[in-house]
JSON list of C-alpha atoms in Angstrom, two decimals:
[
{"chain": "E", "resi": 24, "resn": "UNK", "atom": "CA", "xyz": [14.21, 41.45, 33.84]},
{"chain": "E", "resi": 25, "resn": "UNK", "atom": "CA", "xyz": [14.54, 37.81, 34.98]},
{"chain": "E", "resi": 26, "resn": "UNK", "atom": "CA", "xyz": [13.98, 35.66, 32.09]},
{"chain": "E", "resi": 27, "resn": "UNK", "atom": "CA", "xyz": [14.36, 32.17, 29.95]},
{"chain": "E", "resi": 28, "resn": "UNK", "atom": "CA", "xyz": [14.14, 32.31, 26.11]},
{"chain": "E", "resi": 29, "resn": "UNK", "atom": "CA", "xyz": [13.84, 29.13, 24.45]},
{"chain": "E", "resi": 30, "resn": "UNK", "atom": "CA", "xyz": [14.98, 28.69, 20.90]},
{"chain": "E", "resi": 31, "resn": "UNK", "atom": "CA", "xyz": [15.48, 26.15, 17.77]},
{"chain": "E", "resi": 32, "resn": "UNK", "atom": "CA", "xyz": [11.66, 24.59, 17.76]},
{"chain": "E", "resi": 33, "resn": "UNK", "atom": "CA", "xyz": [10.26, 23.49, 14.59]},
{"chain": "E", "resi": 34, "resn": "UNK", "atom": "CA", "xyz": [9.19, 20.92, 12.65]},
{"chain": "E", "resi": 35, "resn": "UNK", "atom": "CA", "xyz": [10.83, 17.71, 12.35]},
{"chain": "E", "resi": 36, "resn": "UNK", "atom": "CA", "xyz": [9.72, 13.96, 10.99]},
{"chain": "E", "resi": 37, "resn": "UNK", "atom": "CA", "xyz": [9.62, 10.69, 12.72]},
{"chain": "E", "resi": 38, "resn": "UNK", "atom": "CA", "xyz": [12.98, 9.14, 13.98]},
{"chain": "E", "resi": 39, "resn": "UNK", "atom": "CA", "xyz": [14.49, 12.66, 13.34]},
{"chain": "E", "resi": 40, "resn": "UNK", "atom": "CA", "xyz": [16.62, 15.25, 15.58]},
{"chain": "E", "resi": 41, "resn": "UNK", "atom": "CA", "xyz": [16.57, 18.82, 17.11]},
{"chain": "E", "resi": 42, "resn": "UNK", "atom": "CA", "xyz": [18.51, 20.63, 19.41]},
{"chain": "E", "resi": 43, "resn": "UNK", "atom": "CA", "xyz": [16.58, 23.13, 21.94]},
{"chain": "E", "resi": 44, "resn": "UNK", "atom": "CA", "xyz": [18.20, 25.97, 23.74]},
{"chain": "E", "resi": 45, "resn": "UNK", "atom": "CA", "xyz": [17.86, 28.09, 26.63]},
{"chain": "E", "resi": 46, "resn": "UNK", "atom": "CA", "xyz": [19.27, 31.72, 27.37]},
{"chain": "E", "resi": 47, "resn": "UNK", "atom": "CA", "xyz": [18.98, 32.95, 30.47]},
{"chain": "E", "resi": 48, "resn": "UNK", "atom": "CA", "xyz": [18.97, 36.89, 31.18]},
{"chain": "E", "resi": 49, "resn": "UNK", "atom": "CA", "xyz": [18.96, 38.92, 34.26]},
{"chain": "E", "resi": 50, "resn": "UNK", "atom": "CA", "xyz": [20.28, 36.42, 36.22]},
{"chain": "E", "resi": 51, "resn": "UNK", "atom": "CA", "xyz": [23.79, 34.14, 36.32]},
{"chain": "E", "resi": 52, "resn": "UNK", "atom": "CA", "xyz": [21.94, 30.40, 35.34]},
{"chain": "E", "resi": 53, "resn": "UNK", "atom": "CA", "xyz": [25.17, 28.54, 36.97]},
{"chain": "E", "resi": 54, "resn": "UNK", "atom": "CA", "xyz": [23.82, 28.48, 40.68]},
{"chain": "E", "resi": 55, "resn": "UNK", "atom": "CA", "xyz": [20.15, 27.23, 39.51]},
{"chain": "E", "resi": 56, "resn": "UNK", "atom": "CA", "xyz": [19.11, 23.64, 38.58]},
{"chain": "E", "resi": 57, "resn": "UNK", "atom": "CA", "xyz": [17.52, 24.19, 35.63]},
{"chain": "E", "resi": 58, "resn": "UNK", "atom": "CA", "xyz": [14.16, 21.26, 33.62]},
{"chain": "E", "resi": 59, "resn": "UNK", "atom": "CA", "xyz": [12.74, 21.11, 30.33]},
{"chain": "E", "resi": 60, "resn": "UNK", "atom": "CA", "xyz": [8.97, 20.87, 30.73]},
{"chain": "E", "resi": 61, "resn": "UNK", "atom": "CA", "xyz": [6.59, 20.17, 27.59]},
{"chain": "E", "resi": 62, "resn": "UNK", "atom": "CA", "xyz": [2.43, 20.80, 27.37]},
{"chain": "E", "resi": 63, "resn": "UNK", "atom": "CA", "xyz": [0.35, 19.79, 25.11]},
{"chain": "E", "resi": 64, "resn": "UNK", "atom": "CA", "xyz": [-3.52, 19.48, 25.24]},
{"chain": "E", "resi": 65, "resn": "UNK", "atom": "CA", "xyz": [-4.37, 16.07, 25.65]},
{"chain": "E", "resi": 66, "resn": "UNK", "atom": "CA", "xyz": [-1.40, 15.23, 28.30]},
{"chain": "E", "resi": 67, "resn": "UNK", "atom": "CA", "xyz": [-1.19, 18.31, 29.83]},
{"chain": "E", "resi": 68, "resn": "UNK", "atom": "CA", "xyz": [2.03, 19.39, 31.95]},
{"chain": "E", "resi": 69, "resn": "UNK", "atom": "CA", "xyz": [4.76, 16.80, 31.72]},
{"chain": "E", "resi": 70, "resn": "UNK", "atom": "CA", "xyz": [8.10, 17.24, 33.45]},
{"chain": "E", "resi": 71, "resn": "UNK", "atom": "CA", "xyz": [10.43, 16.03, 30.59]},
{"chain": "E", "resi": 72, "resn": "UNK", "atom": "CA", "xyz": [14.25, 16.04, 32.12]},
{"chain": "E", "resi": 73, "resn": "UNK", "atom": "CA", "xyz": [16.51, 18.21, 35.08]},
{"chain": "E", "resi": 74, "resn": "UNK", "atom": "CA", "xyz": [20.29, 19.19, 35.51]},
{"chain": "E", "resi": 75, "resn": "UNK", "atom": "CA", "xyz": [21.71, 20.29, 38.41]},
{"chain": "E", "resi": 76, "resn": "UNK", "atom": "CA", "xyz": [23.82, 23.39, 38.87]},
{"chain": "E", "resi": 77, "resn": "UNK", "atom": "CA", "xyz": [26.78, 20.68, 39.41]},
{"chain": "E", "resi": 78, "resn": "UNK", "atom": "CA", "xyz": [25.66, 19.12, 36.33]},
{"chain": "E", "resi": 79, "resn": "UNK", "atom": "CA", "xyz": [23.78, 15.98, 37.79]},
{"chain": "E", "resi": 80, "resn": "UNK", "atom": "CA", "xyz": [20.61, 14.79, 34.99]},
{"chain": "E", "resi": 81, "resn": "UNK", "atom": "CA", "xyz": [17.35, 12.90, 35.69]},
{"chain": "E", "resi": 82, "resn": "UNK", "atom": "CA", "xyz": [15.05, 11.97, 32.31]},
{"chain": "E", "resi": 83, "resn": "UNK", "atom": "CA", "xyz": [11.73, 10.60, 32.24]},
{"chain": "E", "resi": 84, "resn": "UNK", "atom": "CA", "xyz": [11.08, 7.24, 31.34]},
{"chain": "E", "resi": 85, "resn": "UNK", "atom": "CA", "xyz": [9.40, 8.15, 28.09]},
{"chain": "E", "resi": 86, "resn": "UNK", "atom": "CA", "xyz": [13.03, 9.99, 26.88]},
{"chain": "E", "resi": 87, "resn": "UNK", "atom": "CA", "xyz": [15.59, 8.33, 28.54]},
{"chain": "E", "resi": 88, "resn": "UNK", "atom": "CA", "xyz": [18.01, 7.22, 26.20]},
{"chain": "E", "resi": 89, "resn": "UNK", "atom": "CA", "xyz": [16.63, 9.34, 23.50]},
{"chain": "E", "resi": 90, "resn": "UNK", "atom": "CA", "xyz": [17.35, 13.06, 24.63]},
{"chain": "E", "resi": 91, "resn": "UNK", "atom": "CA", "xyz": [20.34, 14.35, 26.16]},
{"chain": "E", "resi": 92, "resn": "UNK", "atom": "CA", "xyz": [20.04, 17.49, 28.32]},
{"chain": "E", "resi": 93, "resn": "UNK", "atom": "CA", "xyz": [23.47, 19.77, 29.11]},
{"chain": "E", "resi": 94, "resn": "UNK", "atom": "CA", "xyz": [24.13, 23.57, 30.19]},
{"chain": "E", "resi": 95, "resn": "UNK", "atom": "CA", "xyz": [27.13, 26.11, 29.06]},
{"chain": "E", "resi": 96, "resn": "UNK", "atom": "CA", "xyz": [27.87, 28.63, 32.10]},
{"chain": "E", "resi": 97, "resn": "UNK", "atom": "CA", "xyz": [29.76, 30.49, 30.58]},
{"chain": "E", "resi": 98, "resn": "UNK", "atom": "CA", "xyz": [26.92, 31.30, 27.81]},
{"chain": "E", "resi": 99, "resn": "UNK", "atom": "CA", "xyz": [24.45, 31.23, 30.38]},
{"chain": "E", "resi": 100, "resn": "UNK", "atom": "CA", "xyz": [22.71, 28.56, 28.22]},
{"chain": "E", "resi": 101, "resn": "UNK", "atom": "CA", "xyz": [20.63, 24.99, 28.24]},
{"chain": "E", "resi": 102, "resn": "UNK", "atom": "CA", "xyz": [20.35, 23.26, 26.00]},
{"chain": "E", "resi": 103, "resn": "UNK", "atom": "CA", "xyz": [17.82, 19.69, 24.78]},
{"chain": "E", "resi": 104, "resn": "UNK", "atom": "CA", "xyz": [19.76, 17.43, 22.47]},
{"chain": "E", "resi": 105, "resn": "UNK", "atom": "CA", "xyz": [16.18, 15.30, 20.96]},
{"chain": "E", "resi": 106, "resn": "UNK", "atom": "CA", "xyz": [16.80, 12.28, 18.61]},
{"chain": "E", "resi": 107, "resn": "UNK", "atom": "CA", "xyz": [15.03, 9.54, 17.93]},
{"chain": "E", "resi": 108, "resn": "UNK", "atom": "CA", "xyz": [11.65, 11.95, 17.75]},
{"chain": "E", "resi": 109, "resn": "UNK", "atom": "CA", "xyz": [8.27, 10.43, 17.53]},
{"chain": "E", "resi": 110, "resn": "UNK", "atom": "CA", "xyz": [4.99, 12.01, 16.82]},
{"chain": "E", "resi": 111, "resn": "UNK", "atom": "CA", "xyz": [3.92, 11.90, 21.11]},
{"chain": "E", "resi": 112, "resn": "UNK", "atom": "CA", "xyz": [6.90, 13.94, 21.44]},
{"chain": "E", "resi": 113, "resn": "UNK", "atom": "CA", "xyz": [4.72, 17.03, 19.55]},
{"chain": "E", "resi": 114, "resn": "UNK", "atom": "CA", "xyz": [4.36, 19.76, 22.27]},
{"chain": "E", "resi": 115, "resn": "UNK", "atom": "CA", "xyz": [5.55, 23.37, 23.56]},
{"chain": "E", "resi": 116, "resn": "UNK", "atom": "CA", "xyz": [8.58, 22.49, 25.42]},
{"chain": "E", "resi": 117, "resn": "UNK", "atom": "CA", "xyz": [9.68, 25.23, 28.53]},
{"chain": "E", "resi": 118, "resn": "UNK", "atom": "CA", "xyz": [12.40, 25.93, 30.10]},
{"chain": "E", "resi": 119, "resn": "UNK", "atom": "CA", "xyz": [12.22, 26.29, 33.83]},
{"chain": "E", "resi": 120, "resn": "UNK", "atom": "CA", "xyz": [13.98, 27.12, 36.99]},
{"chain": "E", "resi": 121, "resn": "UNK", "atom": "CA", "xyz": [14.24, 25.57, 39.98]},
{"chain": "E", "resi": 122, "resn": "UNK", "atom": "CA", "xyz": [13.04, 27.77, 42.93]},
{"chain": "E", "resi": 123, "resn": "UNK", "atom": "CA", "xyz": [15.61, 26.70, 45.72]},
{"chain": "E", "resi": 124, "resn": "UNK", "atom": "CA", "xyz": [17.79, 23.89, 45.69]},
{"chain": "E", "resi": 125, "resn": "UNK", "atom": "CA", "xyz": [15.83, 21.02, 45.88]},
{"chain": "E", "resi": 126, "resn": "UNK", "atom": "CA", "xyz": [15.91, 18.10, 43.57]},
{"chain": "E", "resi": 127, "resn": "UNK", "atom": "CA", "xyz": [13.29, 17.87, 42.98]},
{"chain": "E", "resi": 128, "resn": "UNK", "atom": "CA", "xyz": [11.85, 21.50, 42.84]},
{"chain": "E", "resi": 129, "resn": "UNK", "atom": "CA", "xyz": [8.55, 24.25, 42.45]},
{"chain": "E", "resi": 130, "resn": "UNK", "atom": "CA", "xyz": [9.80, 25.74, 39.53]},
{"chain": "E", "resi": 131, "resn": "UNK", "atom": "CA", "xyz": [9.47, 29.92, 39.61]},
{"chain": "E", "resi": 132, "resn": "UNK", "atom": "CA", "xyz": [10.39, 31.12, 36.28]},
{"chain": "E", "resi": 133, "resn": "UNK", "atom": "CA", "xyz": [9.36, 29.64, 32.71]},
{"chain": "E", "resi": 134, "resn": "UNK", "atom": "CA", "xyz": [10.35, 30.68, 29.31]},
{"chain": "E", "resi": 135, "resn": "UNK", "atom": "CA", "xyz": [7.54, 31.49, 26.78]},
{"chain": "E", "resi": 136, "resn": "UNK", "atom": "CA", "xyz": [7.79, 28.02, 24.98]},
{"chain": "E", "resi": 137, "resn": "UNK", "atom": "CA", "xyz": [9.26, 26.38, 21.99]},
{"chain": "E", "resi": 138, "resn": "UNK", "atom": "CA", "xyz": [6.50, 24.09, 20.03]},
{"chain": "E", "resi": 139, "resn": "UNK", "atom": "CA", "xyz": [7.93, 21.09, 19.03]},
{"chain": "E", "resi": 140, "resn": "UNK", "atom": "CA", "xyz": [6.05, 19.16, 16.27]},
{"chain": "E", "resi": 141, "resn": "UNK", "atom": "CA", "xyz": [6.78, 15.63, 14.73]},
{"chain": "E", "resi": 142, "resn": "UNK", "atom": "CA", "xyz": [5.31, 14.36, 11.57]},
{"chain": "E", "resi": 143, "resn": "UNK", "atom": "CA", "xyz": [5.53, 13.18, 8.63]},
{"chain": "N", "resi": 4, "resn": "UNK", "atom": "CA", "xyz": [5.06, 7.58, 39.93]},
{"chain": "N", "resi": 5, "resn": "UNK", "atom": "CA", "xyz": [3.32, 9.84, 42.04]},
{"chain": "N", "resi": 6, "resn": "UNK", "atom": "CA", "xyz": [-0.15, 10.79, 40.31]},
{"chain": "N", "resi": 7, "resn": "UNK", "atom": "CA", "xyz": [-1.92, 14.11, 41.53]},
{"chain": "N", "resi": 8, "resn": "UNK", "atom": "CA", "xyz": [-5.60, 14.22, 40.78]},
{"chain": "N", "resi": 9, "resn": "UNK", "atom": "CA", "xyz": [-7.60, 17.62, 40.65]},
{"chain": "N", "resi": 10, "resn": "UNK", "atom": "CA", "xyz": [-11.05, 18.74, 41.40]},
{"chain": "N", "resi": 11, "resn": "UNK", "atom": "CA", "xyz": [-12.89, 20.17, 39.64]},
{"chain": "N", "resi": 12, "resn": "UNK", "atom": "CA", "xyz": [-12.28, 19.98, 36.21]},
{"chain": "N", "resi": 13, "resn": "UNK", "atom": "CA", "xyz": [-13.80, 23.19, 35.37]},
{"chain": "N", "resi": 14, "resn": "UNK", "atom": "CA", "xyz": [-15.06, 25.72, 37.73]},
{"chain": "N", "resi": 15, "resn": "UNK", "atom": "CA", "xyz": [-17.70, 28.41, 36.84]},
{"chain": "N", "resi": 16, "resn": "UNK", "atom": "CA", "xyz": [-18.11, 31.37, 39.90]},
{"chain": "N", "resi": 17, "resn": "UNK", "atom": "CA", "xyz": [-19.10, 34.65, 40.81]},
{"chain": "N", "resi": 18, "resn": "UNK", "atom": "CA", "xyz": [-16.61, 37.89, 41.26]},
{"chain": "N", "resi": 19, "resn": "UNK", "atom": "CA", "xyz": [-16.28, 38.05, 44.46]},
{"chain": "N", "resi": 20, "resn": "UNK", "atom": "CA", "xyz": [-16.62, 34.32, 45.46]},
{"chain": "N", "resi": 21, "resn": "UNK", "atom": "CA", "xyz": [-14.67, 31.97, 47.44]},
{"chain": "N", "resi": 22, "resn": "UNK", "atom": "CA", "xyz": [-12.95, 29.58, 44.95]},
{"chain": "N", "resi": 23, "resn": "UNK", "atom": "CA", "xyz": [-11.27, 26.45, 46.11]},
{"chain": "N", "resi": 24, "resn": "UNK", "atom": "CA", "xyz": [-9.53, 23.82, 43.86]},
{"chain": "N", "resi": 25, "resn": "UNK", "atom": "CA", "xyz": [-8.80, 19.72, 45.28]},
{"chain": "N", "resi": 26, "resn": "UNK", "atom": "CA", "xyz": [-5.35, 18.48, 44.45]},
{"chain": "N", "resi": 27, "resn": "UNK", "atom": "CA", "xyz": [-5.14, 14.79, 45.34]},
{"chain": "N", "resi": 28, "resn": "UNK", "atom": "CA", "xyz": [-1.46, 12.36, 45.51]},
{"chain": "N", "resi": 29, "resn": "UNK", "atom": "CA", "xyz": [-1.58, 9.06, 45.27]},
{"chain": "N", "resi": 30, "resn": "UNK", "atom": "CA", "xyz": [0.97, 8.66, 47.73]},
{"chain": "N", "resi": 31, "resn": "UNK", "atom": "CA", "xyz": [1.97, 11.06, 50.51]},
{"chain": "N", "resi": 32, "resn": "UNK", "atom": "CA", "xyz": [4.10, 14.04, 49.72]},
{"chain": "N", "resi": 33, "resn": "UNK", "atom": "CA", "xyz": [4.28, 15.69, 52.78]},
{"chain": "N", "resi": 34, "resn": "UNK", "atom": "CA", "xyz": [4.26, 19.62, 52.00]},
{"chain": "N", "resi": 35, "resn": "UNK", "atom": "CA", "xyz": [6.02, 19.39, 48.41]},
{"chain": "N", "resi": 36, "resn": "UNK", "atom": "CA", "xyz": [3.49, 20.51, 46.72]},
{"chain": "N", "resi": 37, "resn": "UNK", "atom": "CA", "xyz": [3.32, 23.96, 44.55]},
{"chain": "N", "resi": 38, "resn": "UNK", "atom": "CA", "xyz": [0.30, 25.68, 42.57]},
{"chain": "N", "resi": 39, "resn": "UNK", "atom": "CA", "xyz": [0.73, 27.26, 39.08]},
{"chain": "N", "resi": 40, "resn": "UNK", "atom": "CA", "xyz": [-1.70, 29.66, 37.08]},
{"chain": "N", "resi": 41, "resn": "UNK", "atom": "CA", "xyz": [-1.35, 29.75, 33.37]},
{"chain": "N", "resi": 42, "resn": "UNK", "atom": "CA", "xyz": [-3.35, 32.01, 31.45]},
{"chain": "N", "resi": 43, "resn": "UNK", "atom": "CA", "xyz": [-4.35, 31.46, 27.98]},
{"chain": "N", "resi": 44, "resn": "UNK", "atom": "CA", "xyz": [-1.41, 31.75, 25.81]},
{"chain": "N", "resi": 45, "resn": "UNK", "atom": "CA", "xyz": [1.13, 32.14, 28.57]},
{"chain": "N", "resi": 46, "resn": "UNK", "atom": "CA", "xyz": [3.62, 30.11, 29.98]},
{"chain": "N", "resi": 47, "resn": "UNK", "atom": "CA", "xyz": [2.71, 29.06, 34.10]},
{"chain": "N", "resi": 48, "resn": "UNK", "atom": "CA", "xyz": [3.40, 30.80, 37.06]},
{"chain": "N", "resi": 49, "resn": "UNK", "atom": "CA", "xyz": [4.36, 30.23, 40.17]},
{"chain": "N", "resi": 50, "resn": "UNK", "atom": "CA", "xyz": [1.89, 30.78, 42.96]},
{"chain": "N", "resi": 51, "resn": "UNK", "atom": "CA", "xyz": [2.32, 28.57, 46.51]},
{"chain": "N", "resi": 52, "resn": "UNK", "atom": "CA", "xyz": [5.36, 26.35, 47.17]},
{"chain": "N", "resi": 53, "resn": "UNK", "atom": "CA", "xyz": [5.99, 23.63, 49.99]},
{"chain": "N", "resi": 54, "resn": "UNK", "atom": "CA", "xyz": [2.02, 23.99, 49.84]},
{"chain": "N", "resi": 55, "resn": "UNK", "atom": "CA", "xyz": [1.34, 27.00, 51.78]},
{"chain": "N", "resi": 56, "resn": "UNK", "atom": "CA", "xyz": [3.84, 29.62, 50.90]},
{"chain": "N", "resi": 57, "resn": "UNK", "atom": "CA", "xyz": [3.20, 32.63, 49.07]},
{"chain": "N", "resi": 58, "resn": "UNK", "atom": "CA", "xyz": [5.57, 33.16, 45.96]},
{"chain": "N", "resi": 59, "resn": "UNK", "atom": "CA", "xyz": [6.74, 36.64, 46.13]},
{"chain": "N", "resi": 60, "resn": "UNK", "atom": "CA", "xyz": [4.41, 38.94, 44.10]},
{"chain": "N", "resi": 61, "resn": "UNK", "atom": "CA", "xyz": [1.21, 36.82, 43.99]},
{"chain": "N", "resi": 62, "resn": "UNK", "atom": "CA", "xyz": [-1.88, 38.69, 45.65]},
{"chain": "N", "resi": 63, "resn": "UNK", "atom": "CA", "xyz": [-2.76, 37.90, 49.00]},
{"chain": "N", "resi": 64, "resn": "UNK", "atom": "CA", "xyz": [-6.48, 36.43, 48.03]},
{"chain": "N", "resi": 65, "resn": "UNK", "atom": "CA", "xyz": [-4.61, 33.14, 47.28]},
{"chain": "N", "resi": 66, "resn": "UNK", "atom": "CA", "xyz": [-3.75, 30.95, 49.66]},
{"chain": "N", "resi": 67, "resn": "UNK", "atom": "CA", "xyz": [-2.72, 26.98, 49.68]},
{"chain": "N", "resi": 68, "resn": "UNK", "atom": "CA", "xyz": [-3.04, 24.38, 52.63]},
{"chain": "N", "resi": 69, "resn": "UNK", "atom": "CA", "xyz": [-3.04, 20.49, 53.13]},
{"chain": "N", "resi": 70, "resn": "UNK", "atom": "CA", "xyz": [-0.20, 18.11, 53.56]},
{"chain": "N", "resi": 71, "resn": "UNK", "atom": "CA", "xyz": [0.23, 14.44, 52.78]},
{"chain": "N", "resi": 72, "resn": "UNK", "atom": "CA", "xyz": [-1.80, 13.55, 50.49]},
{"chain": "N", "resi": 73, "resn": "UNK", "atom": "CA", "xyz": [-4.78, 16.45, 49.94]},
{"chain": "N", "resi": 74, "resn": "UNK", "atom": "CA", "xyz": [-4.44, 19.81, 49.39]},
{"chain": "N", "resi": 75, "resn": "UNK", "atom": "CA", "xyz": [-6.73, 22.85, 48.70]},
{"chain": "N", "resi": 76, "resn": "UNK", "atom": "CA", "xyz": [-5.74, 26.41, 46.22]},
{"chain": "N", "resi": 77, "resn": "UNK", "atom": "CA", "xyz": [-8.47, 28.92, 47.80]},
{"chain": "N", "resi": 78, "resn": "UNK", "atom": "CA", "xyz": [-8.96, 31.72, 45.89]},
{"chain": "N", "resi": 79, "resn": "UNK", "atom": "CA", "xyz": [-10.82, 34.06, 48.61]},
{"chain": "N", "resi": 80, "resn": "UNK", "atom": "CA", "xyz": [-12.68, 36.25, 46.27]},
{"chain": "N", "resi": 81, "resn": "UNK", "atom": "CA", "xyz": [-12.40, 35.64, 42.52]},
{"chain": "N", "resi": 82, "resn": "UNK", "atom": "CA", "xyz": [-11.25, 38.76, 40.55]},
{"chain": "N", "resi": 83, "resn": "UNK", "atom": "CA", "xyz": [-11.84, 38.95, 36.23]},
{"chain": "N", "resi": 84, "resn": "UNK", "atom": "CA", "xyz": [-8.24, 38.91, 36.49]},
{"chain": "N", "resi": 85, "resn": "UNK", "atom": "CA", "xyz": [-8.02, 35.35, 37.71]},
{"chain": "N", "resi": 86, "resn": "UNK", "atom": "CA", "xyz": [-9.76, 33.70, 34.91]},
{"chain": "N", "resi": 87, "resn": "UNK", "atom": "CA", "xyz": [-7.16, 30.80, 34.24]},
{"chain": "N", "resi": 88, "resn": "UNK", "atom": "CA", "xyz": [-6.40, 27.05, 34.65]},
{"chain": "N", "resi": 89, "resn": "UNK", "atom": "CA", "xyz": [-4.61, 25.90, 37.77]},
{"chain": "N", "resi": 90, "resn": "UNK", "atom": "CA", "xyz": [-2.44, 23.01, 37.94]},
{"chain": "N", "resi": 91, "resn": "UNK", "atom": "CA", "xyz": [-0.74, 21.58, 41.05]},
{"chain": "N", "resi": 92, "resn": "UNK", "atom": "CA", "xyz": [2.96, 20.07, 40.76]},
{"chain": "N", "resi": 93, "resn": "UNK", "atom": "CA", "xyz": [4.49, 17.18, 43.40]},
{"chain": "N", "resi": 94, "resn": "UNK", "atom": "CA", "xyz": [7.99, 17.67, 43.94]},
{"chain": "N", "resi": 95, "resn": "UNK", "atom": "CA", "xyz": [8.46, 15.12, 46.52]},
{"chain": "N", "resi": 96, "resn": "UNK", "atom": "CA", "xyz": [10.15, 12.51, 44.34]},
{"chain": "N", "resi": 97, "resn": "UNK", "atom": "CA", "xyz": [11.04, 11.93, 40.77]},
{"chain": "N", "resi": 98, "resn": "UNK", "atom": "CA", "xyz": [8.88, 12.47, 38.11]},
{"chain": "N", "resi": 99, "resn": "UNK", "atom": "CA", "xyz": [7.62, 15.39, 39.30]},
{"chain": "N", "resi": 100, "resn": "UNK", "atom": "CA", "xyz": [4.17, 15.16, 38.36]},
{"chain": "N", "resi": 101, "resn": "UNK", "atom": "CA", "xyz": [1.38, 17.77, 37.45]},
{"chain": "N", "resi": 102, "resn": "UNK", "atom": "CA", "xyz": [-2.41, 17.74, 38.22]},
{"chain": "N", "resi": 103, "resn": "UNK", "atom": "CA", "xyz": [-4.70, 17.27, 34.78]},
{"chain": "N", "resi": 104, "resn": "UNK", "atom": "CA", "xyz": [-6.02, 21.42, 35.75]},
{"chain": "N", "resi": 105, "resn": "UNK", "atom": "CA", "xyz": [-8.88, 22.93, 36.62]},
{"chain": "N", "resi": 106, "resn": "UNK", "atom": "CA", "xyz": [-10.36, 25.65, 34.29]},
{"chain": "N", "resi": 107, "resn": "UNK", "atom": "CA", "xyz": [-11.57, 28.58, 36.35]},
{"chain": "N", "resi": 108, "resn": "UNK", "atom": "CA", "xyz": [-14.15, 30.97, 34.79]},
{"chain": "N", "resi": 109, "resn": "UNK", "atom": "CA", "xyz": [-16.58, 33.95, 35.83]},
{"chain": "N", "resi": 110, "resn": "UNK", "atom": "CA", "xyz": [-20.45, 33.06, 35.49]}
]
């Protein structure tokens, strides 16, 4: 089965760090561009950051400079380097694939989410 | 930033009705526009791409059209099975940007 598994959620406080990953299985992750995505009730769906199967990264204003996103080919892996957290970054975070090669992209398959929570 | 603008916010119908959903850009976006269904508790899914196209799997009673800058998720008769919230996604530039939803239920 085609899949993403996110790991390493949690809770963390203010002005702390956390390090999200992504396995991919039933499929080889190192043709894909591959985004972090994170929900949460009152702001919905909000495309967080992208890298491109040649490595190429794109951040959203609201976490550039604070998280760093990176993939491992050879462990089929993402991962979502976070510092610098603050409380608005509380949300389930997904991993998601880019359908075709587009930049950017639909995306057609999601992990099952990672929730994310900063407080004190 | 592209913002994308959907109507209704909640949508109450029949089984067996015709269902359609407004997703509105700010901006034009030509056909780069896809539609997602996310069940309670679940992660999205993929349902149209480049605005019209059928992702591989999804039943045939949902369709997408529009271009630019409005474009319509029809549901052609609504099934129990389709009880969800629908969000539509720009991918015409960066940030891709989602719709706020609209919450679909069966009266």
């Amino acid at each position: 089965e085609v899949q993403l598994v996110e790991s390493g959620g949690g809770l963390v406080q203010p002005g702390g760090s956390l390090t999200l990953s992504c396995a991919a299985s039933g499929f080889s992750l190192s043709p894909y561009n591959i985004n972090w995505v994170r929900q949460t009730p009152g702001r919905g769906l909000e495309w967080v950051s992208y890298i491109s199967r040649t490595s190429i990264t794109y951040y959203a204003d609201s976490v550039k400079g604070r998280f760093t996103i990176s993939r491992d080919n050879a462990k089929n892996s993402l991962f979502l380097q976070m510092n610098s957290l603050r409380v608005e970054d509380t949300a389930v975070y997904y991993c998601v694939r880019g359908r075709d090669d587009y930049s950017p992209d639909a995306f057609d398959i999601w992990g099952q989410g990672t929730m994310v929570t900063v407080s004190s | 930033d592209i913002q994308m603008t959907q109507s209704p916010s909640t949508l109450s119908a029949s089984v067996g009705d015709r269902v359609t959903i407004t997703c509105r850009a700010s901006q034009s976006i030509n056909s780069w526009l896809a539609w997602y269904q996310q069940e309670p508790g679940k992660a999205p899914k993929l349902l149209i791409y480049k605005a019209s196209s059928l992702e591989i799997g999804v039943p045939l009673r949902f369709s997408g059209s529009g271009s630019g800058t409005e474009f319509t998720l029809t549901i052609s008769s609504l099934q129990p099975d389709d009880v969800a919230t629908y969000y539509c996604q720009q991918y015409n530039s960066y940030s891709p940007a989602f719709g706020q939803g609209t919450k679909v239920e069966i009266k």
